[in-house]
Coordinates of C-alpha atoms in Angstrom, one line a residue:
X145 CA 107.7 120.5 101.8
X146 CA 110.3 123.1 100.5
X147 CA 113.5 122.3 102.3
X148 CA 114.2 125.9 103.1
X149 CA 110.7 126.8 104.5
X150 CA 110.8 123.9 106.9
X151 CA 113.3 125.2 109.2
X152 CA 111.8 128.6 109.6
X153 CA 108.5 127.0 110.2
X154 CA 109.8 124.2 112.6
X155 CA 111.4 127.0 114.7
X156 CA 108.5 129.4 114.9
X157 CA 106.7 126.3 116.1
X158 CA 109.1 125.5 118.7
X159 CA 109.6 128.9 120.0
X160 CA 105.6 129.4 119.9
X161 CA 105.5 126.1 121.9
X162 CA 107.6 126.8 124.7
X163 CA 105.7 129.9 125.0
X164 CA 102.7 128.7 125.4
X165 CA 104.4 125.8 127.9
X166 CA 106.5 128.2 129.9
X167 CA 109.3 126.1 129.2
X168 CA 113.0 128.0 128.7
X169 CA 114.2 128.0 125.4
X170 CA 117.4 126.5 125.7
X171 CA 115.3 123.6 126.0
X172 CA 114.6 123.3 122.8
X173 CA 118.2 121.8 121.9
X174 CA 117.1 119.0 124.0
X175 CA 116.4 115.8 121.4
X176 CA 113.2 114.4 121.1
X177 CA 112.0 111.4 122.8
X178 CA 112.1 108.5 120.5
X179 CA 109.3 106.6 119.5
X180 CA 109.2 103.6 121.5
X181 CA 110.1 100.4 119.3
X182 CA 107.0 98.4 117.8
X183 CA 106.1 95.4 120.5
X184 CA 107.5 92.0 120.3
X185 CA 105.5 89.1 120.4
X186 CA 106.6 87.5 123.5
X187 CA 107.8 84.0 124.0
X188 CA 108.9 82.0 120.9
X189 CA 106.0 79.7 120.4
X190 CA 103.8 80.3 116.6
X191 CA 100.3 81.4 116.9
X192 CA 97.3 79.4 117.2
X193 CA 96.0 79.0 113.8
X194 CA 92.1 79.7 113.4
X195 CA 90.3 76.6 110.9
X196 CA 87.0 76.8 110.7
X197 CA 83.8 78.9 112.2
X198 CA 80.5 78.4 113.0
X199 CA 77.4 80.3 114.6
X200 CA 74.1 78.2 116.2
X201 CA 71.3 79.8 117.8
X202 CA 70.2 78.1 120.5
X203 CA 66.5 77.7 121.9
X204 CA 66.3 79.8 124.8
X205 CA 66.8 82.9 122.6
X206 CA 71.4 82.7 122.7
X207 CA 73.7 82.5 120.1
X208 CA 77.1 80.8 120.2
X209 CA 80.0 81.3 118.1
X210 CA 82.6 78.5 117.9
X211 CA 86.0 79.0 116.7
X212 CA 88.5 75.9 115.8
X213 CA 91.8 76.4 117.0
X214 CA 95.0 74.4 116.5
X215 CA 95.5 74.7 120.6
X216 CA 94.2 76.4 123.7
X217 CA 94.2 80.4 123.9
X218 CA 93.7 83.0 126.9
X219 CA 90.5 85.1 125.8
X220 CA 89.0 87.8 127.0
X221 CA 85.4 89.1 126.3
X222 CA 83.7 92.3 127.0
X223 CA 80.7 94.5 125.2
X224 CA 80.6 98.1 123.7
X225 CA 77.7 100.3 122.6
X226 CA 77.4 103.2 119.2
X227 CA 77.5 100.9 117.4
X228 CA 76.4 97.7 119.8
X229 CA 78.9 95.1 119.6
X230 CA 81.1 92.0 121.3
X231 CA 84.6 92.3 121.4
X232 CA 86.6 89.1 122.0
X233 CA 90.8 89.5 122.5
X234 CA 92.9 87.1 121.9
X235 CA 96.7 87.1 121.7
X236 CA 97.9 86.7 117.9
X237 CA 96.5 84.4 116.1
X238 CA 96.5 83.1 112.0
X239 CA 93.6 82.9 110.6
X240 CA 92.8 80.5 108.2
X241 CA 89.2 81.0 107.9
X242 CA 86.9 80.4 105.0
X243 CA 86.2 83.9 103.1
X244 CA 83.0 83.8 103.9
X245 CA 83.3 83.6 107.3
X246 CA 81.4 86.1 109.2
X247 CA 78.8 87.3 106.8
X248 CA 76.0 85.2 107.9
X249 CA 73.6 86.5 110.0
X250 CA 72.2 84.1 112.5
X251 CA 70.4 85.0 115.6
X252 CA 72.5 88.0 118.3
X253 CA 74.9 88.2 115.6
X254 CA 74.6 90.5 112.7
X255 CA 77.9 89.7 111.1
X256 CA 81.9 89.2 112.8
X257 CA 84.8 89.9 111.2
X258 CA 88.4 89.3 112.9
X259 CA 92.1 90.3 112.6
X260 CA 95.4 91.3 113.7
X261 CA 94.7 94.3 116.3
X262 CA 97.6 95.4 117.7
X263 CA 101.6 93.5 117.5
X264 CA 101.0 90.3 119.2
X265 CA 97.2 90.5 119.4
X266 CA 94.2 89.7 117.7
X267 CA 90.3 90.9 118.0
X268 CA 87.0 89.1 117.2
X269 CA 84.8 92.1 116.7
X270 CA 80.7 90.8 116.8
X271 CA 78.2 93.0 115.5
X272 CA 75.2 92.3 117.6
X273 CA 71.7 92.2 116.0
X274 CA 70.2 93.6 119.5
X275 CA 71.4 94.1 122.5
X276 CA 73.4 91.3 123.6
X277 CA 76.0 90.2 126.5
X278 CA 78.8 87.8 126.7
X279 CA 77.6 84.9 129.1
X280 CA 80.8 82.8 128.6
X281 CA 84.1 82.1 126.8
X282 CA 85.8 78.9 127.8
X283 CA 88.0 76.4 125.4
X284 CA 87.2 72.6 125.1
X285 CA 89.4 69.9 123.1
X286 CA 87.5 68.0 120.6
X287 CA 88.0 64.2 121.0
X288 CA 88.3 63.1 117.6
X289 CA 91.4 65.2 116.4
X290 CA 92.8 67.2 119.7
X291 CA 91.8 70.8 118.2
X292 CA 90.8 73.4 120.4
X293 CA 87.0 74.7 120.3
X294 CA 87.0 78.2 121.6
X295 CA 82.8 78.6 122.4
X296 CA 81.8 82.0 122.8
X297 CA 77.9 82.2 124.0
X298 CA 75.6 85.4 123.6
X299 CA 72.7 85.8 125.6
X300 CA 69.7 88.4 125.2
X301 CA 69.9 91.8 127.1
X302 CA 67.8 95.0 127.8
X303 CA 69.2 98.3 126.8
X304 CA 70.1 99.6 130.6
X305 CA 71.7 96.2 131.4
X306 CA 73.9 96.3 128.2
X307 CA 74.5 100.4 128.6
X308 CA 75.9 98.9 132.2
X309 CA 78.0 96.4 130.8
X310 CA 79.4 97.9 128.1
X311 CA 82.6 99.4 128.1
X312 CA 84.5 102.2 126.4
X313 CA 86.7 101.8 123.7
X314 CA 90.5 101.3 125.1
X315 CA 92.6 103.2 123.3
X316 CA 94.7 101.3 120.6
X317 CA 98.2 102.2 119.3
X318 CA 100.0 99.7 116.9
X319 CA 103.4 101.3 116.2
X320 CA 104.5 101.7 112.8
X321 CA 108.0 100.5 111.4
X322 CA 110.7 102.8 113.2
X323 CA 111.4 105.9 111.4
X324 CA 114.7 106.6 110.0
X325 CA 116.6 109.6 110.8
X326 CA 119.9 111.2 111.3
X327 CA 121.6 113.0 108.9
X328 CA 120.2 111.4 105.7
X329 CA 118.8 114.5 104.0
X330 CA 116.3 112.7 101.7
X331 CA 112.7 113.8 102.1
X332 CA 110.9 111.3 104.2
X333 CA 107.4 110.4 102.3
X334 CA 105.5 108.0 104.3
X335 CA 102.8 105.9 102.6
X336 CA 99.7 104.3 104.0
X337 CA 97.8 101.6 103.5
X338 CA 94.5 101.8 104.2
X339 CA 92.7 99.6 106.8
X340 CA 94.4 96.5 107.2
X341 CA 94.0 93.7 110.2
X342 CA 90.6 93.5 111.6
X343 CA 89.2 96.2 109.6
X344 CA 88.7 94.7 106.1
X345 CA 87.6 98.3 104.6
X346 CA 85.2 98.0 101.5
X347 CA 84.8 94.0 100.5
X348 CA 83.8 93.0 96.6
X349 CA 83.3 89.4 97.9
X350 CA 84.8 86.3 99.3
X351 CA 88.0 87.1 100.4
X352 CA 88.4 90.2 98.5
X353 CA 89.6 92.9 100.6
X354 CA 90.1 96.7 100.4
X355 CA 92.5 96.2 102.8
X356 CA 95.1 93.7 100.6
X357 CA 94.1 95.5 97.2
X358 CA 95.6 98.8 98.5
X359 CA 98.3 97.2 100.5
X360 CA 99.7 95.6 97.3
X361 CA 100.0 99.2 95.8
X362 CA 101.4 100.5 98.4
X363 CA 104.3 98.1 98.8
X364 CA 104.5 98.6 94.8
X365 CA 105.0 102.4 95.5
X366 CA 107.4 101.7 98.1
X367 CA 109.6 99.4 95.8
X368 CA 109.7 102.5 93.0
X369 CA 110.9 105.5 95.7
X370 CA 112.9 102.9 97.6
X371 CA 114.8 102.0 93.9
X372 CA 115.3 105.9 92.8
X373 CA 117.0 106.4 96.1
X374 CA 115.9 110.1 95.8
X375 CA 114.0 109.0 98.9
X376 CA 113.2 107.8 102.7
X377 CA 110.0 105.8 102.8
X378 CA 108.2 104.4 105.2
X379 CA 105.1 102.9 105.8
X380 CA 102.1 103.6 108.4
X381 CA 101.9 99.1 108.4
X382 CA 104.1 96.5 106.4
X383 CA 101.5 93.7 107.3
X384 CA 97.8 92.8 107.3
X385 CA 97.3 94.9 111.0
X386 CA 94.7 97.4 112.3
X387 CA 96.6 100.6 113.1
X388 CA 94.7 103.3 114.2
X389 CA 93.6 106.7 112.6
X390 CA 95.3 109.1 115.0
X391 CA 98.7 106.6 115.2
X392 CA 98.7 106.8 111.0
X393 CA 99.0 111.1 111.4
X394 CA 101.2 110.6 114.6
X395 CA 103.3 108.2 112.7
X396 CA 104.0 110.7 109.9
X397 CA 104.1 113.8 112.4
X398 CA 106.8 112.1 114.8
X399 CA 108.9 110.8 111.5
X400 CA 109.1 114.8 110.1
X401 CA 107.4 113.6 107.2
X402 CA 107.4 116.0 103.5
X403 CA 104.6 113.7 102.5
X404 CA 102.0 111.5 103.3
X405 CA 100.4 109.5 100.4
X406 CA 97.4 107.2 102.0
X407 CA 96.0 104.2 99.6
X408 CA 91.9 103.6 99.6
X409 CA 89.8 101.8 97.4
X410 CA 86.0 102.9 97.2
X411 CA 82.1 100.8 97.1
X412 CA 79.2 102.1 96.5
X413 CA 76.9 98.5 95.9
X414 CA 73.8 100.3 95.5
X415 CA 75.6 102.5 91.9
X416 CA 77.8 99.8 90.1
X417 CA 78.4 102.2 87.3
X418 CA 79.8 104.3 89.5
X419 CA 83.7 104.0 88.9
X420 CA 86.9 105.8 88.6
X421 CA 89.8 107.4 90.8
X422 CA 89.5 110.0 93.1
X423 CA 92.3 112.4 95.5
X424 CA 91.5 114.0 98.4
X425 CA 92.9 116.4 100.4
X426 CA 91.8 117.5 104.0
X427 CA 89.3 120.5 104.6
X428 CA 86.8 121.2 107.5
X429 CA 84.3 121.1 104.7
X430 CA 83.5 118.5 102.2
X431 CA 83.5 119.3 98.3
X432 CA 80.2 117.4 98.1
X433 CA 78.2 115.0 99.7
X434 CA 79.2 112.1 98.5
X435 CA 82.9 113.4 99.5
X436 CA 81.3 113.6 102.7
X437 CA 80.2 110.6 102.9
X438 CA 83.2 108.8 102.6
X439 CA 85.2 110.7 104.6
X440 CA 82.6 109.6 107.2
X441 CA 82.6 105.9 106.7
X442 CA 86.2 106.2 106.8
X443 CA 86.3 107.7 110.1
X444 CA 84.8 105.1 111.6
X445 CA 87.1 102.7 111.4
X446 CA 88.7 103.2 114.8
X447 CA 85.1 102.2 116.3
X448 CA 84.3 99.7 114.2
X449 CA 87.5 97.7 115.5
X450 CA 86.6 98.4 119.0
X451 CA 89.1 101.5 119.2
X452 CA 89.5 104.6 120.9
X453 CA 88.9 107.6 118.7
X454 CA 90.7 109.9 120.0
X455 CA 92.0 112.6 117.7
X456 CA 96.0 111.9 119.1
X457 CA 98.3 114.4 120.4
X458 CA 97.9 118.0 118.7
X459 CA 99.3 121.3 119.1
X460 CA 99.7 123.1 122.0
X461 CA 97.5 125.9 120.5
X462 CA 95.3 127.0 117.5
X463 CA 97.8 129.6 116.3
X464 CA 100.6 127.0 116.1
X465 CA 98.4 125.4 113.5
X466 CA 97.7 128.5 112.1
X467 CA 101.2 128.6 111.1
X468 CA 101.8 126.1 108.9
X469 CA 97.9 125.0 107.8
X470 CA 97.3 127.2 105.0
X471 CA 101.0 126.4 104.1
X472 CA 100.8 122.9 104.4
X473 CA 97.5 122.6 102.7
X474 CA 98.4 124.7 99.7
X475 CA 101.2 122.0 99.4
X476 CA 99.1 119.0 99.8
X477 CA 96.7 120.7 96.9
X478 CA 99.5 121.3 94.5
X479 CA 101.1 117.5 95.0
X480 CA 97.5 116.7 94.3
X481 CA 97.0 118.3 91.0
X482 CA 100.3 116.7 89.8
X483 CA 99.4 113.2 90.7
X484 CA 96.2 113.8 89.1
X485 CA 97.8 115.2 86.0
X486 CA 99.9 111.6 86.1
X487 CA 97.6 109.5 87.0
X488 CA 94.7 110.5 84.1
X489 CA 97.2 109.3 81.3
X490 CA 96.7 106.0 82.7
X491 CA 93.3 105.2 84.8
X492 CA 89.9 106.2 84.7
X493 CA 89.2 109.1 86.7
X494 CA 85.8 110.3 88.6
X495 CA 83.9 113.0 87.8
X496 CA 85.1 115.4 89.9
X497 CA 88.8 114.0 90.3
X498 CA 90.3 116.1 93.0
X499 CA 88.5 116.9 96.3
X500 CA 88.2 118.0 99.7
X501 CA 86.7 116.6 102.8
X502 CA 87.3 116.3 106.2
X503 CA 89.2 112.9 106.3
X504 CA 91.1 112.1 109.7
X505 CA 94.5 111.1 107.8
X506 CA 94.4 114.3 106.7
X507 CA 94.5 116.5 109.6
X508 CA 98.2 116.9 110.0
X509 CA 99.2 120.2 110.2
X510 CA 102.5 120.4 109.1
X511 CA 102.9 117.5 106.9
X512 CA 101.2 117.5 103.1
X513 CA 98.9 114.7 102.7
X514 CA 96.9 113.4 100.3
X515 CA 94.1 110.0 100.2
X516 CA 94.0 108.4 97.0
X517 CA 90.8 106.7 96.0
X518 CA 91.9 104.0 93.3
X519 CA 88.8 103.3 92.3
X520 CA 85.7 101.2 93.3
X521 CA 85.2 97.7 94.3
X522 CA 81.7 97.7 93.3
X523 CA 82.5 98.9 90.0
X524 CA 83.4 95.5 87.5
X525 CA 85.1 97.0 85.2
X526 CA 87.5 99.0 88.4
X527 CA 87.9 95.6 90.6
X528 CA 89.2 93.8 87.4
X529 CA 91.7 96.4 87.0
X530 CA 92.7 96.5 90.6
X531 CA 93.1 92.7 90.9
X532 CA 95.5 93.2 87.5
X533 CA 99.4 93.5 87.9
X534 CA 100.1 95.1 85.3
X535 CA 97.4 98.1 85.6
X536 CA 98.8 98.4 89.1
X537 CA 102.3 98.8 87.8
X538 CA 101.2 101.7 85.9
X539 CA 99.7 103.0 88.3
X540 CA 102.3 103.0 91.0
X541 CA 104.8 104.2 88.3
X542 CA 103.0 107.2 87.7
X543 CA 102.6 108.1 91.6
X544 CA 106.3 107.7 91.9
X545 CA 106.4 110.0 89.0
X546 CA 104.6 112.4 90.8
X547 CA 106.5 112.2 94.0
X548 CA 109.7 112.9 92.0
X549 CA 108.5 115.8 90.1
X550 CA 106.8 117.6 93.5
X551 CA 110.2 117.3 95.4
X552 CA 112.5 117.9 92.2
X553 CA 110.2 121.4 91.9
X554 CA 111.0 122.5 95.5
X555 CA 114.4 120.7 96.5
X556 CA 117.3 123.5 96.8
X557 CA 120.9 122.7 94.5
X558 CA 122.6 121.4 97.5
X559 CA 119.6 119.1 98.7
X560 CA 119.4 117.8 94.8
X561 CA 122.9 116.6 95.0
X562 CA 122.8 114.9 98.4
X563 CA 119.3 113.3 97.3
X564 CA 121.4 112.2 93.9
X565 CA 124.5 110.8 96.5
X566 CA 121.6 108.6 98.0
X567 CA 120.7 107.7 94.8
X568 CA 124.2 106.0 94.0
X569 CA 124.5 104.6 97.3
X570 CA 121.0 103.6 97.9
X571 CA 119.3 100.4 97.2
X572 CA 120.7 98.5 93.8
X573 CA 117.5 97.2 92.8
X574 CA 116.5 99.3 89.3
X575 CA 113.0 99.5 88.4
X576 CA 112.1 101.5 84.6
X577 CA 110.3 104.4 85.0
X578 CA 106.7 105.0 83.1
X579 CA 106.7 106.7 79.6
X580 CA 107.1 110.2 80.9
X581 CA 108.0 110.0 83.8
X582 CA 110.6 113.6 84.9
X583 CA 114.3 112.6 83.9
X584 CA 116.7 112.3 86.9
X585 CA 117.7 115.2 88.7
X586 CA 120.9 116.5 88.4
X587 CA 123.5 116.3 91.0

């Protein structure tokens, strides 16, 4: 985002704001609440590790799911409908679980996957194969080695008695690292991985995740704009944790952020020749259907992890998006033709390379976003280059390439030199740019 449009933009939104609020505008010198600091795990005691799973059907129609722990845990179990499934929280725990835990169907339960849900907690999500409700949790010590067996038993349900017992989705925010602020003058970009904890995203196998593919690149990205020291960075997660949609744009939107880059990997198991990269940028209405349909899957991840959906905090009214939309969006299409200009020299690209849809990451008003498809996990000849270091190092090199050319384009003389100060002050570690890549800019 141009440094000197922000300020005029930021004030008409402010003065619009307290307009439509009533509030005085000498208020608007007050600071802005902070954003409350991510939640400690309490009590110094190591999580329970998870070992082993297994599911039995049992004769009078139930199905149990047994989970070996290294000790006892407090559990709590409820149901949820759209789509129909268990939900089973637990406070963190590491698990160790074979990687093909959780595909097999076998009797109530379709599949489970599980995960890191929030800071200090962790969700066994069950997909139920019908209607289904929890008939008990309780923990038992196994006698031969002292592990914990955590039983959790599925009996048979009509529809009304389910649609009683289910509950609504509770709404989930899993705070992101702290932003940094003050006076550091350094555009902010913040980058996302996609997915992450209990929602695995797109799966090629046993134990191969969307989820860690694209967090890898991510923290590769972050290790190029953190060495250049043209930049602040920050990420939406810096572990394997579910954060929600709306917290990913609120993240980004609290932080002032001049750029938000999200991290996806695609599947489409039923075209493996399907293959190649793909950028999107938000619109109400999808380039194609295809665009459209990913965009939908995606934005159902929140519900899939048994979380609220909500859209998160917006503006106070239509025009103040008005504002800054088209703005913002013209920006989020230009960065998006320059990392796809980058990124061609060295991956295979879709057929139709840049597009739109309507993809909740997206929606932030004032901050230019893009989602990156890398490529897709059903696609050989893509997963072998995503699992590759080396291809990933290219490819990361030539998104930090991008980033520096869309700022270096925009940044006024003065901002160049601080960004070059932070440069020589900023973090030692040197990393060689790609062939190509824009030379440093000039203090």
């Amino acid at each position: 985002m141009p440094t000197r449009a922000r300020p005029i933009r930021l004030l008409i939104r402010a003065v619009l704001t307290a307009a439509c609020l009533g509030l005085p505008l000498a208020g608007l010198a007050a600071p802005a609440a902070e954003r409350p600091a991510p939640e400690s795990r309490p009590g110094a005691e190591r999580p329970a590790v998870a070992i082993a799973a297994e599911i039995a059907a049992a004769p009078d129609g139930g199905t149990r799911l047994t989970v070996v722990l290294s000790r006892p845990v407090e559990a709590r179990a409820f149901v949820m409908e759209r789509p129909d499934r268990a939900i089973v929280d637990l406070p963190e725990v590491n698990f160790q679980l074979p990687a093909e835990a959780g595909r097999k169907r076998e009797g109530l339960v379709a599949s489970y996957r599980y995960g890191l849900f929030a800071p200090g907690r962790s969700r066994i999500v069950i997909d139920l194969a019908q209607a289904a409700t929890v008939a008990r949790v309780a923990t038992t010590t196994r006698p031969r080695d002292g592990a914990t067996l955590l039983a959790i038993d599925l009996s048979r349900s009509d529809r009304e008695a389910f649609r009683r017992a289910a509950q609504p989705p509770e709404p989930a925010r899993a705070a992101g690292p702290p932003s940094r602020e003050g006076t550091d003058s350094r555009p902010l970009v913040i980058v996302d991985a996609g997915h992450g904890g209990i929602d695995p995203g797109a799966i090629a196998g046993p134990g191969i995740y969307e989820k860690d593919i694209v967090f890898g690149v991510a923290q590769g990205l972050v290790q190029r704009l953190e060495a250049s020291g043209r930049f602040r960075v920050q990420m939406t997660r810096d572990r394997d944790v579910f954060v929600p949609l709306a917290e990913r744009v609120r993240i980004a939107r609290d932080a002032r952020a001049d750029l938000f880059v999200s991290i996806h990997a695609d599947s489409i198991s039923a075209a493996p020749q399907v293959r190649g990269a793909t950028i999107y940028t938000g619109s109400e209405k999808a380039t194609d259907a295809e665009s459209a349909r990913l965009a939908d899957r995606e934005n159902k991840a929140d519900a899939a992890a048994g979380a609220d959906q909500g859209e998160g905090p917006g503006d106070v009214a239509d025009i103040l998006q008005e504002l800054t939309l088209r703005e913002t969006r013209g920006f989020s299409a230009r960065f998006a033709k320059g990392l796809l200009t980058r990124l061609s020299g060295v991956m295979e690209m879709s057929v139709k390379p840049h597009r739109e849809a309507g993809f909740r990451v997206l929606r932030s008003p004032d901050v230019p976003s893009v989602l990156v498809e890398l490529g897709y996990l059903s696609s050989k000849r893509d997963l072998d280059l995503l699992l590759s270091d080396e291809w990933r190092a290219k490819v990361t090199a030539q998104m930090a390439g991008a980033i520096e050319t869309f700022f270096a384009a925009r940044l006024p003389p003065a901002a160049t030199a601080r960004a070059a100060d932070g440069a020589r002050i900023g973090k030692a570690a040197q990393i060689t740019p790609a062939q190509g890549a824009p030379a440093p800019v000039s203090p």
